[in-house]
CSV table of C-alpha atoms and ligand atoms in Angstrom, one decimal:
chain,number,residue,atom,x,y,z
A,774,UNK,CA,12.6,-6.9,14.5
A,775,UNK,CA,10.2,-4.4,13.2
A,776,UNK,CA,9.7,-3.1,16.6
A,777,UNK,CA,11.8,-0.4,17.3
A,778,UNK,CA,9.6,2.6,17.2
A,779,UNK,CA,12.8,5.2,16.5
A,780,UNK,CA,11.9,7.6,19.4
A,781,UNK,CA,14.7,7.9,21.3
A,782,UNK,CA,13.3,5.5,23.7
A,783,UNK,CA,9.9,6.9,24.4
A,784,UNK,CA,7.3,4.3,25.5
A,785,UNK,CA,3.6,5.6,24.4
A,786,UNK,CA,2.1,6.7,21.5
A,787,UNK,CA,-0.9,8.5,21.0
A,788,UNK,CA,-4.1,7.4,18.4
A,789,UNK,CA,-5.4,10.7,17.2
A,790,UNK,CA,-8.2,9.4,15.5
A,791,UNK,CA,-9.8,11.2,12.9
A,792,UNK,CA,-7.5,14.3,13.5
A,793,UNK,CA,-6.8,16.5,10.4
A,794,UNK,CA,-2.7,17.1,9.9
A,795,UNK,CA,-2.8,20.5,10.6
A,796,UNK,CA,-4.2,20.0,14.1
A,797,UNK,CA,-1.8,17.0,14.7
A,798,UNK,CA,1.4,18.9,14.0
A,799,UNK,CA,0.0,21.5,16.4
A,800,UNK,CA,-0.5,18.8,19.0
A,801,UNK,CA,2.8,17.6,18.5
A,802,UNK,CA,4.6,21.3,19.1
A,803,UNK,CA,1.9,22.3,21.9
A,804,UNK,CA,1.6,19.3,24.1
A,805,UNK,CA,2.7,16.2,23.1
A,806,UNK,CA,6.4,17.2,23.0
A,807,UNK,CA,6.3,18.5,26.3
A,808,UNK,CA,5.1,15.1,27.7
A,809,UNK,CA,7.2,12.6,26.4
A,810,UNK,CA,5.1,11.0,23.6
A,811,UNK,CA,6.8,9.2,21.3
A,812,UNK,CA,4.5,9.4,18.5
A,813,UNK,CA,1.2,9.5,17.0
A,814,UNK,CA,-0.9,6.9,15.0
A,815,UNK,CA,-2.8,8.5,12.2
A,816,UNK,CA,-5.9,7.6,10.6
A,817,UNK,CA,-5.3,6.2,7.0
A,818,UNK,CA,-3.6,8.8,5.1
A,819,UNK,CA,-4.7,7.4,1.3
A,820,UNK,CA,-7.8,7.8,-0.9
A,821,UNK,CA,-11.0,6.6,0.6
A,822,UNK,CA,-14.4,6.7,-0.4
A,823,UNK,CA,-16.6,9.4,0.3
A,824,UNK,CA,-19.9,8.6,2.0
A,825,UNK,CA,-22.8,11.1,2.2
A,826,UNK,CA,-25.5,8.5,3.3
A,827,UNK,CA,-25.0,8.1,6.5
A,828,UNK,CA,-22.8,11.4,6.5
A,829,UNK,CA,-19.3,11.0,6.5
A,830,UNK,CA,-18.9,8.1,8.9
A,831,UNK,CA,-15.6,7.2,10.2
A,832,UNK,CA,-15.2,3.9,8.5
A,833,UNK,CA,-15.0,5.7,5.3
A,834,UNK,CA,-11.4,5.6,5.7
A,835,UNK,CA,-11.4,1.8,6.1
A,836,UNK,CA,-12.5,1.8,2.3
A,837,UNK,CA,-9.3,2.6,-0.1
A,838,UNK,CA,-9.8,3.7,-3.4
A,839,UNK,CA,-6.1,4.3,-3.9
A,840,UNK,CA,-2.5,5.0,-2.4
A,841,UNK,CA,-2.9,8.9,-3.5
A,842,UNK,CA,-2.2,10.6,-0.2
A,843,UNK,CA,-5.2,12.6,-0.3
A,844,UNK,CA,-7.8,12.3,2.3
A,845,UNK,CA,-10.4,14.0,4.5
A,846,UNK,CA,-7.5,14.5,7.2
A,847,UNK,CA,-6.0,16.6,4.5
A,848,UNK,CA,-3.7,16.7,1.4
A,849,UNK,CA,-0.1,15.1,0.6
A,850,UNK,CA,1.3,18.6,1.2
A,851,UNK,CA,0.0,19.0,4.7
A,852,UNK,CA,0.7,15.3,5.6
A,853,UNK,CA,4.5,15.8,4.8
A,854,UNK,CA,4.2,19.4,6.7
A,855,UNK,CA,3.0,17.4,9.9
A,856,UNK,CA,5.2,14.8,9.5
A,857,UNK,CA,8.2,17.2,9.5
A,858,UNK,CA,6.7,19.4,12.1
A,859,UNK,CA,6.5,16.6,14.6
A,860,UNK,CA,9.7,15.2,13.5
A,861,UNK,CA,11.6,18.6,14.5
A,862,UNK,CA,10.1,18.0,18.2
A,863,UNK,CA,10.8,14.5,18.6
A,864,UNK,CA,7.7,12.6,17.6
A,865,UNK,CA,7.1,10.2,15.4
A,866,UNK,CA,4.3,9.4,12.8
A,867,UNK,CA,2.8,5.9,12.5
A,868,UNK,CA,0.2,5.3,9.2
A,869,UNK,CA,-2.9,3.4,9.7
A,870,UNK,CA,-2.5,1.4,6.4
A,871,UNK,CA,-5.3,-0.9,5.0
A,872,UNK,CA,-3.7,-3.2,2.9
A,873,UNK,CA,-6.2,-6.1,3.3
A,874,UNK,CA,-8.9,-4.9,0.4
A,875,UNK,CA,-10.1,-2.0,-1.2
A,876,UNK,CA,-13.8,-0.2,-1.2
A,877,UNK,CA,-17.0,-2.5,-0.7
A,878,UNK,CA,-19.1,-4.1,-3.3
A,879,UNK,CA,-22.1,-2.4,-4.7
A,880,UNK,CA,-20.3,1.4,-4.9
A,881,UNK,CA,-18.7,3.4,-7.5
A,882,UNK,CA,-17.9,7.2,-7.7
A,883,UNK,CA,-14.8,9.1,-7.2
A,884,UNK,CA,-12.4,8.8,-4.1
A,885,UNK,CA,-11.0,11.8,-2.1
A,886,UNK,CA,-8.3,12.5,-4.4
A,887,UNK,CA,-10.6,12.3,-7.4
A,888,UNK,CA,-10.1,8.7,-8.8
A,889,UNK,CA,-13.0,6.9,-10.1
A,890,UNK,CA,-13.5,3.4,-9.1
A,891,UNK,CA,-16.0,0.5,-9.5
A,892,UNK,CA,-16.0,-2.2,-7.0
A,893,UNK,CA,-18.3,-4.4,-8.8
A,894,UNK,CA,-15.9,-4.5,-11.6
A,895,UNK,CA,-12.9,-4.7,-9.7
A,896,UNK,CA,-11.8,-1.3,-11.2
A,897,UNK,CA,-9.7,0.9,-9.2
A,898,UNK,CA,-7.4,2.9,-11.7
A,899,UNK,CA,-6.1,4.7,-9.2
A,900,UNK,CA,-3.9,2.2,-8.6
A,901,UNK,CA,-4.4,0.6,-10.6
A,902,UNK,CA,-6.0,-2.5,-9.4
A,903,UNK,CA,-8.2,-4.9,-11.6
A,904,UNK,CA,-10.0,-8.2,-11.0
A,905,UNK,CA,-7.0,-10.5,-11.5
A,906,UNK,CA,-5.9,-8.9,-8.1
A,907,UNK,CA,-8.7,-10.2,-5.8
A,908,UNK,CA,-9.8,-12.7,-4.4
A,909,UNK,CA,-13.0,-14.4,-6.2
A,910,UNK,CA,-15.9,-13.3,-4.0
A,911,UNK,CA,-17.0,-15.1,-0.5
A,912,UNK,CA,-18.0,-13.7,2.2
A,913,UNK,CA,-16.5,-14.2,5.7
A,914,UNK,CA,-19.3,-16.1,7.7
A,915,UNK,CA,-17.0,-19.0,9.8
A,916,UNK,CA,-14.1,-17.4,11.8
A,917,UNK,CA,-13.4,-20.9,12.8
A,918,UNK,CA,-11.7,-21.4,9.2
A,919,UNK,CA,-8.4,-19.6,8.6
A,920,UNK,CA,-8.4,-19.8,4.8
A,921,UNK,CA,-11.7,-18.3,4.6
A,922,UNK,CA,-10.6,-15.3,7.2
A,923,UNK,CA,-7.7,-14.5,4.8
A,924,UNK,CA,-9.3,-15.3,1.3
A,925,UNK,CA,-13.1,-14.3,1.6
A,926,UNK,CA,-14.3,-10.5,1.9
A,927,UNK,CA,-14.5,-9.2,5.3
A,928,UNK,CA,-18.2,-7.6,5.2
A,929,UNK,CA,-18.0,-7.3,1.3
A,930,UNK,CA,-14.7,-5.5,1.0
A,931,UNK,CA,-13.1,-6.3,-2.4
A,932,UNK,CA,-10.4,-8.8,-0.8
A,933,UNK,CA,-7.1,-7.7,-2.1
A,934,UNK,CA,-4.5,-11.0,-3.1
A,935,UNK,CA,-1.6,-10.5,-1.5
A,936,UNK,CA,0.0,-13.6,-2.6
A,937,UNK,CA,0.0,-11.6,-6.1
A,938,UNK,CA,3.3,-10.5,-6.9
A,939,UNK,CA,1.9,-6.9,-8.5
A,940,UNK,CA,-0.3,-6.5,-5.4
A,941,UNK,CA,2.8,-7.1,-3.0
A,942,UNK,CA,4.7,-4.5,-5.0
A,943,UNK,CA,2.1,-1.8,-5.2
A,944,UNK,CA,1.6,-2.3,-1.5
A,945,UNK,CA,5.1,-1.9,-0.7
A,946,UNK,CA,5.5,1.0,-3.4
A,947,UNK,CA,2.8,2.7,-1.0
A,948,UNK,CA,4.5,2.0,2.4
A,949,UNK,CA,7.9,3.2,0.9
A,950,UNK,CA,6.5,6.3,-0.2
A,951,UNK,CA,5.3,7.2,3.4
A,952,UNK,CA,8.9,5.9,4.9
A,953,UNK,CA,10.8,8.4,2.3
A,954,UNK,CA,8.2,11.3,3.4
A,955,UNK,CA,9.4,10.4,7.3
A,956,UNK,CA,7.0,8.2,8.8
A,957,UNK,CA,8.5,5.7,10.9
A,958,UNK,CA,6.1,3.1,10.9
A,959,UNK,CA,2.9,1.5,10.4
A,960,UNK,CA,-0.6,0.3,11.9
A,961,UNK,CA,-1.4,-2.8,9.7
A,962,UNK,CA,-5.6,-2.8,9.5
A,963,UNK,CA,-7.4,-6.2,9.1
A,964,UNK,CA,-3.8,-8.0,9.4
A,965,UNK,CA,-5.9,-11.2,10.8
A,966,UNK,CA,-7.5,-11.3,7.2
A,967,UNK,CA,-3.9,-11.5,5.6
A,968,UNK,CA,-1.6,-14.3,5.6
A,969,UNK,CA,1.3,-13.8,7.7
A,970,UNK,CA,3.9,-14.7,5.2
A,971,UNK,CA,2.2,-12.6,2.4
A,972,UNK,CA,2.8,-9.8,5.0
A,973,UNK,CA,6.4,-10.6,5.5
A,974,UNK,CA,7.1,-10.8,1.7
A,975,UNK,CA,5.7,-7.4,1.8
A,976,UNK,CA,7.8,-6.2,4.5
A,977,UNK,CA,10.7,-7.4,2.8
A,978,UNK,CA,10.3,-5.4,0.0
A,979,UNK,CA,10.4,-2.4,2.2
A,980,UNK,CA,13.6,0.4,2.7
A,981,UNK,CA,15.4,0.8,5.8
A,982,UNK,CA,14.3,4.1,7.2
A,983,UNK,CA,16.5,7.1,6.1
A,984,UNK,CA,17.9,7.1,9.3
A,985,UNK,CA,18.5,3.5,9.4
A,986,UNK,CA,16.6,0.4,11.0
A,987,UNK,CA,13.4,-1.4,10.2
A,988,UNK,CA,10.3,0.3,10.2
A,989,UNK,CA,8.0,0.0,13.1
A,990,UNK,CA,5.1,-2.4,12.7
A,991,UNK,CA,2.0,-2.6,14.9
A,992,UNK,CA,-0.7,-5.8,13.5
A,993,UNK,CA,-4.1,-5.7,14.1
A,994,UNK,CA,-4.8,-9.1,14.8
A,995,UNK,CA,-8.1,-9.5,16.9
A,996,UNK,CA,-7.4,-12.8,19.0
A,997,UNK,CA,-9.5,-13.2,22.2
A,998,UNK,CA,-9.0,-16.9,22.0
A,999,UNK,CA,-10.9,-19.7,20.5
A,1000,UNK,CA,-10.3,-19.2,17.1
A,1001,UNK,CA,-7.5,-20.8,14.8
A,1002,UNK,CA,-5.7,-17.4,14.1
A,1003,UNK,CA,-3.2,-16.4,17.0
A,1004,UNK,CA,-1.3,-13.4,17.4
A,1005,UNK,CA,1.8,-15.7,17.7
A,1006,UNK,CA,1.6,-16.1,13.7
A,1007,UNK,CA,2.5,-12.4,13.5
A,1008,UNK,CA,5.1,-11.8,16.6
A,1009,UNK,CA,7.7,-12.2,14.2
A,1010,UNK,CA,6.5,-9.7,11.9
A,1011,UNK,CA,6.6,-6.9,14.4
A,1012,UNK,CA,4.1,-5.8,17.6
A,1013,UNK,CA,0.7,-7.1,17.4
A,1014,UNK,CA,-2.6,-6.1,19.0
A,1015,UNK,CA,-3.6,-7.7,22.4
A,1016,UNK,CA,-7.3,-7.4,22.7
A,1017,UNK,CA,-7.7,-9.5,25.5
A,1018,UNK,CA,-5.4,-6.9,27.8
A,1019,UNK,CA,-8.6,-4.7,27.0
A,1020,UNK,CA,-10.6,-7.3,28.7
A,1021,UNK,CA,-8.1,-7.7,31.5
A,1022,UNK,CA,-7.8,-3.8,32.3
A,1023,UNK,CA,-11.8,-3.7,32.2
A,1024,UNK,CA,-11.9,-6.6,34.7
A,1025,UNK,CA,-9.3,-4.9,36.9
A,1026,UNK,CA,-11.0,-1.7,37.3
A,1027,UNK,CA,-13.9,-3.2,38.4
A,1028,UNK,CA,-12.3,-5.2,40.9
A,1029,UNK,CA,-8.5,-4.5,41.7
A,1030,UNK,CA,-8.3,-8.0,43.1
A,1031,UNK,CA,-8.4,-9.2,39.1
A,1032,UNK,CA,-5.3,-6.6,38.5
A,1033,UNK,CA,-3.4,-9.5,39.8
A,1034,UNK,CA,-3.8,-11.6,36.5
A,1035,UNK,CA,-3.9,-8.8,34.3
A,1036,UNK,CA,-1.3,-10.5,32.0
A,1037,UNK,CA,-2.3,-14.1,31.6
A,1038,UNK,CA,0.1,-16.0,29.6
A,1039,UNK,CA,-2.5,-19.1,30.1
A,1040,UNK,CA,-5.0,-17.1,28.1
A,1041,UNK,CA,-2.4,-17.3,25.3
A,1042,UNK,CA,-1.5,-13.7,25.6
A,1043,UNK,CA,1.1,-12.2,23.4
A,1044,UNK,CA,4.5,-11.9,25.4
A,1045,UNK,CA,5.2,-8.3,26.3
A,1046,UNK,CA,8.0,-7.6,23.8
A,1047,UNK,CA,5.7,-7.9,21.1
A,1048,UNK,CA,2.1,-7.1,22.9
A,1049,UNK,CA,0.8,-3.7,21.5
A,1050,UNK,CA,-1.8,-2.5,24.2
A,1051,UNK,CA,-4.5,0.3,25.0
A,1052,UNK,CA,-7.7,0.3,27.1
A,1053,UNK,CA,-9.9,0.5,23.7
A,1054,UNK,CA,-9.4,1.3,20.4
A,1055,UNK,CA,-11.5,3.6,17.8
A,1056,UNK,CA,-13.3,0.1,16.8
A,1057,UNK,CA,-14.2,-1.7,20.3
A,1058,UNK,CA,-15.1,1.9,22.0
A,1059,UNK,CA,-18.2,1.6,19.1
A,1060,UNK,CA,-18.4,-2.0,19.8
A,1061,UNK,CA,-17.0,-2.9,16.1
A,1062,UNK,CA,-14.1,-5.3,16.1
A,1063,UNK,CA,-13.7,-7.0,18.9
A,1064,UNK,CA,-16.3,-5.7,21.6
A,1065,UNK,CA,-16.8,-6.9,25.1
A,1066,UNK,CA,-17.2,-4.7,28.3
A,1067,UNK,CA,-14.5,-2.1,27.0
A,1068,UNK,CA,-13.8,0.6,29.4
A,1069,UNK,CA,-14.0,4.2,27.4
A,1070,UNK,CA,-14.0,7.9,27.8
A,1071,UNK,CA,-17.5,7.4,28.4
A,1072,UNK,CA,-17.1,6.5,32.1
A,1073,UNK,CA,-13.9,8.6,32.7
A,1074,UNK,CA,-13.2,7.8,36.3
A,1075,UNK,CA,-12.7,4.2,35.4
A,1076,UNK,CA,-10.9,5.2,31.9
A,1077,UNK,CA,-8.4,7.1,34.0
A,1078,UNK,CA,-7.7,4.2,36.3
A,1079,UNK,CA,-7.4,2.0,33.5
A,1080,UNK,CA,-5.0,4.0,31.5
A,1081,UNK,CA,-3.0,4.8,34.6
A,1082,UNK,CA,-2.7,1.4,35.4
A,1083,UNK,CA,-1.8,0.5,32.2
A,1084,UNK,CA,0.9,3.0,31.7
A,1085,UNK,CA,2.3,1.9,35.2
A,1086,UNK,CA,2.2,-1.9,34.4
A,1087,UNK,CA,5.4,-3.7,32.9
A,1088,UNK,CA,3.4,-5.1,29.7
A,1089,UNK,CA,3.4,-4.1,26.2
A,1090,UNK,CA,4.3,-1.2,23.9
A,1091,UNK,CA,1.2,1.3,24.9
A,1092,UNK,CA,-1.0,3.2,22.6
A,1093,UNK,CA,-3.1,5.8,24.3
A,1094,UNK,CA,-6.6,6.5,22.5
A,1095,UNK,CA,-8.0,10.0,21.7
A,1096,UNK,CA,-11.3,9.9,20.5
A,1097,UNK,CA,-14.3,12.2,19.4
A,1098,UNK,CA,-17.7,12.2,21.4
A,1099,UNK,CA,-20.8,9.9,19.8
A,1100,UNK,CA,-23.5,8.8,20.9
A,1101,UNK,CA,-25.9,5.6,20.3
A,1102,UNK,CA,-24.9,5.9,16.5
A,1103,UNK,CA,-22.0,3.7,16.2
A,1104,UNK,CA,-21.2,5.0,12.6
A,1105,UNK,CA,-20.9,8.8,13.3
A,1106,UNK,CA,-17.8,10.5,11.9
A,1107,UNK,CA,-15.8,13.0,13.8
A,1108,UNK,CA,-17.1,16.4,14.3
A,1109,UNK,CA,-18.1,17.9,10.9
A,1110,UNK,CA,-18.8,21.2,9.3
A,1111,UNK,CA,-22.2,22.0,7.2
A,1112,UNK,CA,-20.0,20.7,4.3
A,1113,UNK,CA,-19.1,17.1,5.9
A,1114,UNK,CA,-15.5,18.6,6.4
A,1115,UNK,CA,-13.9,17.4,9.7
A,1116,UNK,CA,-13.4,20.5,12.2
A,1117,UNK,CA,-10.4,21.8,13.6
A,1118,UNK,CA,-9.7,20.3,17.1
A,1119,UNK,CA,-10.6,23.1,19.5
A,1120,UNK,CA,-8.4,23.8,22.6
A,1121,UNK,CA,-9.5,25.4,25.5
A,1122,UNK,CA,-7.7,27.7,27.9
A,1123,UNK,CA,-7.7,25.2,30.6
A,1124,UNK,CA,-6.0,22.6,28.2
A,1125,UNK,CA,-9.3,20.6,27.4
A,1126,UNK,CA,-10.7,20.1,24.1
A,1127,UNK,CA,-13.8,21.3,22.4
A,1128,UNK,CA,-16.0,21.1,19.3
A,1129,UNK,CA,-16.7,17.4,20.0
A,1130,UNK,CA,-13.2,16.4,20.6
A,1131,UNK,CA,-12.7,14.2,23.7
A,1132,UNK,CA,-8.7,14.5,24.0
A,1133,UNK,CA,-8.5,11.5,26.5
A,1134,UNK,CA,-4.6,12.0,25.9
A,1135,UNK,CA,-4.6,15.4,27.9
A,1136,UNK,CA,-6.7,14.0,30.7
A,1137,UNK,CA,-3.6,14.4,33.8
A,1138,UNK,CA,-3.7,10.7,35.0
A,1139,UNK,CA,-3.1,9.8,31.4
A,1140,UNK,CA,-0.7,12.2,29.8
A,1141,UNK,CA,1.2,13.1,33.1
A,1142,UNK,CA,1.9,9.1,33.2
A,1143,UNK,CA,3.3,8.8,30.1
A,1144,UNK,CA,6.9,10.4,31.6
A,1145,UNK,CA,6.1,7.9,34.4
A,1146,UNK,CA,6.2,4.8,31.7
A,1147,UNK,CA,9.4,6.4,30.1
A,1148,UNK,CA,11.5,6.3,33.6
A,1149,UNK,CA,10.8,3.0,34.3
A,1150,UNK,CA,11.3,1.3,31.1
A,1151,UNK,CA,13.1,-2.2,31.5
A,1152,UNK,CA,12.4,-2.6,35.2
A,1153,UNK,CA,10.2,-5.0,37.1
A,1154,UNK,CA,7.3,-4.6,39.1
A,1155,UNK,CA,8.2,-5.0,42.8
A,1156,UNK,CA,6.8,-4.2,46.3
A,1157,UNK,CA,3.5,-5.5,45.0
A,1158,UNK,CA,0.7,-4.3,47.3
A,1159,UNK,CA,-3.0,-5.4,46.6
A,1160,UNK,CA,-5.4,-5.3,49.3
A,1161,UNK,CA,-9.3,-3.8,49.7
A,1162,UNK,CA,-9.1,-2.2,46.2
A,1163,UNK,CA,-6.0,-0.7,46.7
A,1164,UNK,CA,-2.9,-1.0,44.5
A,1165,UNK,CA,0.5,0.0,45.0
A,1166,UNK,CA,3.8,-1.3,43.4
A,1167,UNK,CA,7.3,-0.1,42.7
A,1168,UNK,CA,9.0,-0.2,39.3
A,1169,UNK,CA,12.7,-1.0,40.0
A,1170,UNK,CA,14.1,1.4,41.9
A,1171,UNK,CA,12.9,4.1,39.3
A,1172,UNK,CA,9.1,4.9,40.3
A,1173,UNK,CA,6.2,4.1,42.5
A,1174,UNK,CA,2.5,3.9,41.8
A,1175,UNK,CA,-0.6,3.5,43.6
A,1176,UNK,CA,-4.3,3.8,42.9
A,1177,UNK,CA,-7.3,3.5,45.2
A,1178,UNK,CA,-10.9,2.1,43.8
A,1179,UNK,CA,-13.0,4.3,46.3
A,1180,UNK,CA,-10.5,7.3,46.3
A,1181,UNK,CA,-9.2,7.0,49.5
A,1182,UNK,CA,-5.9,5.5,50.6
A,1183,UNK,CA,-3.8,6.0,53.9
A,1184,UNK,CA,-0.9,3.3,54.2
A,1185,UNK,CA,2.7,3.2,54.6
A,1186,UNK,CA,4.3,0.9,52.0
A,1187,UNK,CA,7.8,0.0,50.9
A,1188,UNK,CA,8.8,1.9,47.9
A,1189,UNK,CA,12.0,0.4,46.8
A,1190,UNK,CA,13.1,4.0,45.9
A,1191,UNK,CA,15.9,6.1,47.5
A,1192,UNK,CA,15.4,8.4,50.2
A,1193,UNK,CA,14.2,12.2,49.5
A,1194,UNK,CA,11.0,14.0,48.4
A,1195,UNK,CA,9.3,13.4,45.3
A,1196,UNK,CA,6.5,15.3,43.3
A,1197,UNK,CA,3.3,13.2,42.6
A,1198,UNK,CA,3.1,13.3,38.4
A,1199,UNK,CA,-1.1,13.2,38.6
A,1200,UNK,CA,-1.6,16.1,40.5
A,1201,UNK,CA,1.5,18.2,38.8
A,1202,UNK,CA,3.7,18.3,42.1
A,1203,UNK,CA,0.5,19.4,44.1
A,1204,UNK,CA,1.0,16.4,46.1
A,1205,UNK,CA,4.9,15.6,47.4
A,1206,UNK,CA,5.4,12.3,48.7
A,1207,UNK,CA,8.8,11.9,51.2
A,1208,UNK,CA,10.5,8.2,51.0
A,1209,UNK,CA,12.5,7.8,54.2
A,1210,UNK,CA,16.1,6.4,54.6
A,1211,UNK,CA,14.6,2.6,54.5
A,1212,UNK,CA,12.5,3.1,51.3
A,1213,UNK,CA,9.3,3.4,53.2
A,1214,UNK,CA,6.6,6.6,52.6
A,1215,UNK,CA,3.2,7.2,53.8
A,1216,UNK,CA,1.0,7.0,50.5
A,1217,UNK,CA,-2.4,9.0,51.1
A,1218,UNK,CA,-5.2,9.3,48.3
A,1219,UNK,CA,-8.0,11.6,48.7
A,1220,UNK,CA,-9.0,12.5,45.1
A,1221,UNK,CA,-12.7,10.8,44.0
A,1222,UNK,CA,-11.9,11.5,40.5
A,1223,UNK,CA,-8.5,10.9,40.2
A,1224,UNK,CA,-7.7,8.5,42.7
A,1225,UNK,CA,-3.7,7.8,41.5
A,1226,UNK,CA,-0.8,8.8,43.0
A,1227,UNK,CA,2.8,8.3,41.1
A,1228,UNK,CA,6.4,9.3,41.3
A,1229,UNK,CA,9.7,8.9,39.8
A,1230,UNK,CA,13.4,8.9,40.3
A,1231,UNK,CA,14.6,12.3,38.2
A,1232,UNK,CA,11.1,13.5,38.0
A,1233,UNK,CA,10.0,17.2,39.1
A,1234,UNK,CA,10.5,17.9,42.6
B,104,LAG,C1,-11.2,-4.1,11.1
B,104,LAG,N1,-10.4,-5.1,11.1
B,104,LAG,O1,-9.7,-6.0,10.7
B,104,LAG,C2,-11.8,-3.6,11.7
B,104,LAG,O2,-12.2,-4.1,13.2
B,104,LAG,C3,-13.2,-3.2,11.4
B,104,LAG,O3,-14.0,-2.4,12.4
B,104,LAG,C4,-13.1,-2.7,9.8
B,104,LAG,O4,-14.3,-2.3,9.7
B,104,LAG,C5,-12.4,-3.6,9.3
B,104,LAG,N2,-11.3,-3.9,9.4
B,104,LAG,C6,-11.9,-3.0,7.9
B,104,LAG,O5,-11.3,-2.2,7.8
B,104,LAG,C7,-14.7,-0.8,9.4
B,104,LAG,C8,-16.6,-0.9,10.0
B,104,LAG,C9,-17.2,-1.5,9.1
B,104,LAG,C10,-17.3,-1.0,7.6
B,104,LAG,C11,-15.7,-1.4,7.4
B,104,LAG,C12,-15.6,-0.6,6.1
B,104,LAG,O6,-16.3,-1.4,11.6
B,104,LAG,O7,-18.4,-1.4,9.8
B,104,LAG,O8,-18.2,-1.7,7.0
B,104,LAG,O9,-15.0,-0.4,8.1
B,104,LAG,O10,-16.0,0.6,5.7
B,104,LAG,C13,-18.8,-0.9,6.2
B,104,LAG,C14,-20.6,-1.0,6.1
B,104,LAG,C15,-20.7,-2.6,5.9
B,104,LAG,C16,-20.6,-2.6,4.5
B,104,LAG,C17,-19.0,-2.3,4.5
B,104,LAG,C18,-18.7,-2.2,2.6
B,104,LAG,O11,-20.7,-1.0,7.7
B,104,LAG,O12,-22.2,-2.7,6.4
B,104,LAG,O13,-20.7,-4.2,4.4
B,104,LAG,O14,-18.8,-1.1,4.9
B,104,LAG,O15,-19.3,-1.7,2.2
B,105,CA,CA1,-8.0,-11.0,3.0
């Protein structure tokens, strides 16, 4: 339950981190629909704090002021327009929702929808929430204590009591409103910091989508082992983020031998049908939340290999990250104009992005592998080959994938596919592969920057 993304069987979503609603609508129409994406995770749509020092950091959006739908990505009208335009071209919207807390202590003022607030007084009249709706103040400093992780304050953020019936109703009202507006589901921020039974009680208050079915849920639970709170506590509530896979993908790219154990249930990794997977996310790419040796857009060659492998492998439901450029300042917000308003996403003539937007989701090995994943859904890996940092495997009799760490591969392999000529998806058909009557094909890679070949039955020819 809560695992149907409602996108006609498509298999990958993209997080357009900090994009404005108007830019997301354009991207649905001009790019994502052509490439077979299922939908978009959007940044929090509700009212949040406004910070000028530091100037408009990304994390403003993780400090809610109310559930009014005015944020720095746009107004409610712009949100609705975007949801509908994306929907028209077959893409669904998943809203990042911050339900664990409101703004941090020590702050007061006005939010992005004009609501006043005073955190130290627990006063959020835009909802309204008052002191009785929050846990008593204590700070989380011991992740070995599940009670503390759920009932105390995460970096001084005023911690809502989701055991309180009024709080549950206000949250459910907010989510139901997004369902009414056409959203297909939610990414739940800081789910680890809320009791699973409280999340369940909130989910039970939600409507079916207008077209039927339960909303999709991806719960953010940072579980890298060694703590009492595990992803397994949340799998009955929807998908759960699998941060160990970020580590596994990183290890695999650096030494392909490690891809043999990319999914390690001995490590406690989440079963595939509830694992929400990604190479990096908006937190761990800047060493907030999780961290570790995470591969990001800053090393494009490795990032393409990790992403392509993730899309080819038979594990989890995929989220592609789409970032903006940042340097050593991990607080830096999205590209902005002089008045701190977010810049438009610039799309260059060659299809890349500019003005500070990275658009990893437009990089060929990532964008074009979405079609691969859609085509091979439900099949297992077979004909597995992994030698000398060269990996290849089939997915049932639907697709074949190969990748070479040093950029070169020249080997004849069993593909498991019907005979015929196939187009390499990565190079948009510039390379062709012939599968003979016994399923064998000569696999050649000679591409240092994008050392990947992938082809599918029913693909372009
Ligand atoms: C998360 N997981 O459950 C994310 O992993 C984590 O990155 C989020 O924090 C957190 N939930 C809250 O949604 C992010 C930033 C923090 C930021 C926080 C609130 O990583 O750095 O804290 O959002 O905006 C900031 C300051 C803190 C301050 C706090 C409250 O960095 O120093 O105490 O605001 O004012
Ligand atoms: Ca909490």
